[in-house]
Short mmCIF file of C-alpha atoms in Angstrom, two decimals:
data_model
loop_
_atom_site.label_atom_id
_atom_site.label_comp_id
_atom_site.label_asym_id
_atom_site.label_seq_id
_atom_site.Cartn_x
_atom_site.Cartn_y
_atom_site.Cartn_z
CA UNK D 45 189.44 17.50 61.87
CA UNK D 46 190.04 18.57 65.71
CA UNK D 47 189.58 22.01 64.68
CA UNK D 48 186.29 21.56 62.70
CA UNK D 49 185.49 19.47 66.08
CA UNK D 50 186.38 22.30 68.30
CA UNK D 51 184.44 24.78 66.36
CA UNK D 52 181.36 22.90 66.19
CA UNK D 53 181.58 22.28 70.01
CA UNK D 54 182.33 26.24 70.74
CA UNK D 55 179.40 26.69 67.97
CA UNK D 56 176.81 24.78 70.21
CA UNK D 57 178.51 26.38 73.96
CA UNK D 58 177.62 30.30 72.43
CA UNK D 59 174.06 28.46 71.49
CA UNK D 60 173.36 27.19 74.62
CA UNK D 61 174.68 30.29 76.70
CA UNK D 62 172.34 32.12 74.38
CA UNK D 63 169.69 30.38 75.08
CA UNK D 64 170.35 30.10 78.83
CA UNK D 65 170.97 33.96 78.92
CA UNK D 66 167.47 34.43 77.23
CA UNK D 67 165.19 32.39 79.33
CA UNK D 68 166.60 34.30 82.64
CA UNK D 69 165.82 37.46 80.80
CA UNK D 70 162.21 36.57 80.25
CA UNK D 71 162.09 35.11 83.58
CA UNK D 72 163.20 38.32 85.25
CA UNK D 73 161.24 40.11 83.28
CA UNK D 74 157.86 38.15 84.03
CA UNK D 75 158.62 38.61 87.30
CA UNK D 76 159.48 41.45 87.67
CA UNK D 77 155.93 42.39 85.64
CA UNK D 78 154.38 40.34 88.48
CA UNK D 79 155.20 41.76 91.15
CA UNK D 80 154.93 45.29 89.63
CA UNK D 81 150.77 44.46 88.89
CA UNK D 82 150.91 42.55 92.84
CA UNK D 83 152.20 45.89 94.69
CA UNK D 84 149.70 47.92 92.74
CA UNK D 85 146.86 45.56 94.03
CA UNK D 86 148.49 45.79 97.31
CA UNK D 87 148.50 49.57 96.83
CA UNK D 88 144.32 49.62 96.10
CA UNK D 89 142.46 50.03 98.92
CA UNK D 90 139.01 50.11 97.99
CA UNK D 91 137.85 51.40 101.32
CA UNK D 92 139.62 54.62 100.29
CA UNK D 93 137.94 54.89 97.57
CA UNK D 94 135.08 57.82 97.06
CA UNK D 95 131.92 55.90 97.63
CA UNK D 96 129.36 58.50 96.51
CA UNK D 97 125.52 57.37 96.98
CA UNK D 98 123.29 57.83 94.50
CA UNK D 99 120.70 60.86 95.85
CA UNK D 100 118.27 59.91 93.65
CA UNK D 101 118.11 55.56 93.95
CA UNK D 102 117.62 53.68 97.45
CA UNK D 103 121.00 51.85 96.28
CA UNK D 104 124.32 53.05 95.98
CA UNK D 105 126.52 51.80 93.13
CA UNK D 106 127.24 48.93 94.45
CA UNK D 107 123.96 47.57 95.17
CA UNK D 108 124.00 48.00 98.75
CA UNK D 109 120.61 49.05 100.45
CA UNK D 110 121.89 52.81 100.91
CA UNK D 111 120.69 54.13 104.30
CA UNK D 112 118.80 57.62 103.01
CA UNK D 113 115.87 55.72 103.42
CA UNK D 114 115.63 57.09 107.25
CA UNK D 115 116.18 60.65 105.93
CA UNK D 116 114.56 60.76 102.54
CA UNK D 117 112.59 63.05 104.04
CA UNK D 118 114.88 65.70 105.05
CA UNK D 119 117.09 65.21 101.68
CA UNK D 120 114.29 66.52 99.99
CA UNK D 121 113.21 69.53 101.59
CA UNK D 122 116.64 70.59 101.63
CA UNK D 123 117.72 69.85 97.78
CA UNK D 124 114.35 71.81 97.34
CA UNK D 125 115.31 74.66 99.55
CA UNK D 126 118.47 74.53 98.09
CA UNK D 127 116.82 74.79 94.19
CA UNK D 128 114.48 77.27 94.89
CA UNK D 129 117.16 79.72 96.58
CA UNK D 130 119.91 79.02 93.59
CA UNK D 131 121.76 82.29 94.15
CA UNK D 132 123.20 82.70 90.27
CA UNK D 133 120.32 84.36 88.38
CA UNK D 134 122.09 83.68 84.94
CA UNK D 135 121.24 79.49 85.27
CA UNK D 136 117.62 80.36 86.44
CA UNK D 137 116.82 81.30 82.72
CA UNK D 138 118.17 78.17 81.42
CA UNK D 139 116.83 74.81 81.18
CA UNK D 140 118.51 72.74 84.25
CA UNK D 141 117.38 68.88 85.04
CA UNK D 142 117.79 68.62 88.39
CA UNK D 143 118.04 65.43 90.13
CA UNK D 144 116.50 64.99 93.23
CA UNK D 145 115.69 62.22 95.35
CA UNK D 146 112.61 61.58 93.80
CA UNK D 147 113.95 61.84 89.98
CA UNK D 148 113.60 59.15 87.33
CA UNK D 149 116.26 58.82 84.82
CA UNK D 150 116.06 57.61 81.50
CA UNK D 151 118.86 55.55 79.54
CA UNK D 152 121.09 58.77 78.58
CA UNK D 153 121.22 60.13 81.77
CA UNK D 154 121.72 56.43 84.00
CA UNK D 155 124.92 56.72 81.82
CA UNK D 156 126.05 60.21 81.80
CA UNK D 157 126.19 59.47 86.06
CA UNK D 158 127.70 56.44 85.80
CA UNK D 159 130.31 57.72 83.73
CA UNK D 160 130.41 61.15 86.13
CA UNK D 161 130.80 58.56 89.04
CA UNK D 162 133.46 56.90 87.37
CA UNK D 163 135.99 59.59 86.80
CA UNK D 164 135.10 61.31 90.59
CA UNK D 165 136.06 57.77 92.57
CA UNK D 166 139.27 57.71 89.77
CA UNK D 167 140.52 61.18 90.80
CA UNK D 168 139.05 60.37 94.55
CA UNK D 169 141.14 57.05 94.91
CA UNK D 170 144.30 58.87 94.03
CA UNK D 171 143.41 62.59 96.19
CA UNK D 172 142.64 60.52 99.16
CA UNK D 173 145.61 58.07 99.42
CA UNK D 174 147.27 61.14 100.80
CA UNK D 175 145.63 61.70 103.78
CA UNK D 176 144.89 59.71 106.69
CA UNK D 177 141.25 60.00 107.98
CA UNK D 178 140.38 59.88 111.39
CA UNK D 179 136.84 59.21 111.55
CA UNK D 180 134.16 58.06 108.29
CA UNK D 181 132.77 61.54 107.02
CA UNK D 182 129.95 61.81 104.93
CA UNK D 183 129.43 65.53 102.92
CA UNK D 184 126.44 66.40 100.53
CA UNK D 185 127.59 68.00 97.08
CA UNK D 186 125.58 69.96 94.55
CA UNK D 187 127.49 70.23 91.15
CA UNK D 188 126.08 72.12 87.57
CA UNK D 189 127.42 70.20 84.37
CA UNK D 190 126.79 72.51 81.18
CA UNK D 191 126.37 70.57 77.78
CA UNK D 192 130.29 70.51 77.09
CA UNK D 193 130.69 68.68 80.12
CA UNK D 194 132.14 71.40 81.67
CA UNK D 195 131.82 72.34 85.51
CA UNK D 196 130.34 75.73 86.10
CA UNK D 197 129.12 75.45 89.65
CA UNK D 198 129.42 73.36 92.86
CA UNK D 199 128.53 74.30 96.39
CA UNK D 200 128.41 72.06 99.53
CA UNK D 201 124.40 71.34 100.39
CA UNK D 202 125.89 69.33 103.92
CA UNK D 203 128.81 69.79 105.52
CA UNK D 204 130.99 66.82 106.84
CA UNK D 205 132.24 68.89 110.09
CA UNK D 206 135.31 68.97 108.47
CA UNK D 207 137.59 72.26 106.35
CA UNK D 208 139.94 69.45 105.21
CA UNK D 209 137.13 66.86 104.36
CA UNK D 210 134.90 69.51 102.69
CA UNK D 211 138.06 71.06 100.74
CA UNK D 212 138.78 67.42 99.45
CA UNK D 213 135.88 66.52 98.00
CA UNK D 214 135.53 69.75 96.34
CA UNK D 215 138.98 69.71 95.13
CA UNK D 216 138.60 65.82 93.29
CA UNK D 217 135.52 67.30 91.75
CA UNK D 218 137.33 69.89 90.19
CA UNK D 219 139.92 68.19 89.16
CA UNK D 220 137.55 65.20 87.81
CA UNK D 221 136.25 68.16 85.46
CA UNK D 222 135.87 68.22 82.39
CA UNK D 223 133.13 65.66 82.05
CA UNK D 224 131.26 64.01 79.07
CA UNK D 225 129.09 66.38 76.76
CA UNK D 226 126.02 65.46 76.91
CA UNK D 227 124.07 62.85 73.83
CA UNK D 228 121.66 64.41 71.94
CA UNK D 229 118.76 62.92 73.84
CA UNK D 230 120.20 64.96 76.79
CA UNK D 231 120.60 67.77 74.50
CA UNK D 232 117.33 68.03 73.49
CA UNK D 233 115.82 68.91 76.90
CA UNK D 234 118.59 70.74 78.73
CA UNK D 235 121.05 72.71 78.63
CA UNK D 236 122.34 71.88 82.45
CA UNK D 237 122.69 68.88 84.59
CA UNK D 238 122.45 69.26 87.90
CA UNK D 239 123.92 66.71 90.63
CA UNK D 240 123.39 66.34 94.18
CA UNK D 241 125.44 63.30 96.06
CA UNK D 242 126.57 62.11 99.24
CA UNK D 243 130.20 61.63 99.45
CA UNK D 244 131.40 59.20 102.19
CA UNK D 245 135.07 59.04 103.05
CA UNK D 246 136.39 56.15 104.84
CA UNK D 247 139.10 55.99 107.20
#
């Protein structure tokens, strides 16, 4: 009888160490998980991020009065200098939308640079966490999509004063490439996109 006694007791000590054991395991672990998803919060700076302004909207994709309203102006005569002197005579045969300052969008396309936005500030968070700015910088990009999604040109329309800065923001652009073949509303009128933004970096 003692023994049966002293089994069941040793019986319900291993069930209770168990079950001890196994709520600090979860506990560690939902810490742990916690504080893993707090220091990558702490790690996004959102300053850092590549804020590019929409070339062709007086708001930026935030909804933030942008400020080319003081230039709009000047954008334009350059983005048309710019277009009328494209140097690569094998895109002036094609069919290129090009969007200006001026340029309405329709559905397809209000998507297509949303989602081109998208994966530049992605690659843009993570290329600019490496360097430490010294002063905002603001540089004008012109980038050709083809219908694949592919990235067959891009050429600086504004220079941001800076090697490093300019280098940067062609480099995330690259590597943000490939991007999203066009729809077939897109493919119906064009065989290239072309994209001209301003890319602010913050310090």
């Amino acid at each position: 009888m003692t023994r049966m006694l002293k089994r069941e007791s040793f019986r319900r000590w291993d069930f209770s160490k168990a079950f001890i054991t196994s709520l600090m395991i979860h506990a560690i672990l939902i810490f742990g998980l916690g504080f893993t998803l707090f220091q990558i919060q702490e790690r996004f700076d959102p300053q850092r991020v590549v804020n590019i302004k929409f070339a062709n909207a007086n708001f930026d994709s935030l909804g933030n009065l942008s400020s080319l309203n003081n230039t709009q102006e000047t954008i334009n005569d350059e983005e048309r200098s710019v277009a009328n002197n494209f140097s690569n005579q094998s895109f002036q045969a094609m069919s290129i939308r090009r969007l200006e300052a001026n340029s309405l969008q329709n559905d397809s396309e209000s998507r297509y640079l949303n989602s081109w936005q998208r994966k530049v500030e992605t690659i843009g968070f993570y290329e600019t966490n490496r360097i430490s700015f010294e002063q905002d910088s603001m540089t004008r990009i012109k980038a050709i999509i083809n219908a694949e999604g592919e990235l067959v040109d891009a050429q600086i329309l504004q220079s941001s004063g800076s090697d490093e800065i300019d280098n940067l923001a062609m480099n995330i652009l690259k590597e943000a490439s490939p991007f999203l073949p066009f729809d077939d509303q897109m493919l119906s009128m064009y065989e290239f996109i072309e994209i001209v933004r301003d890319w602010n970096f913050y310090k």
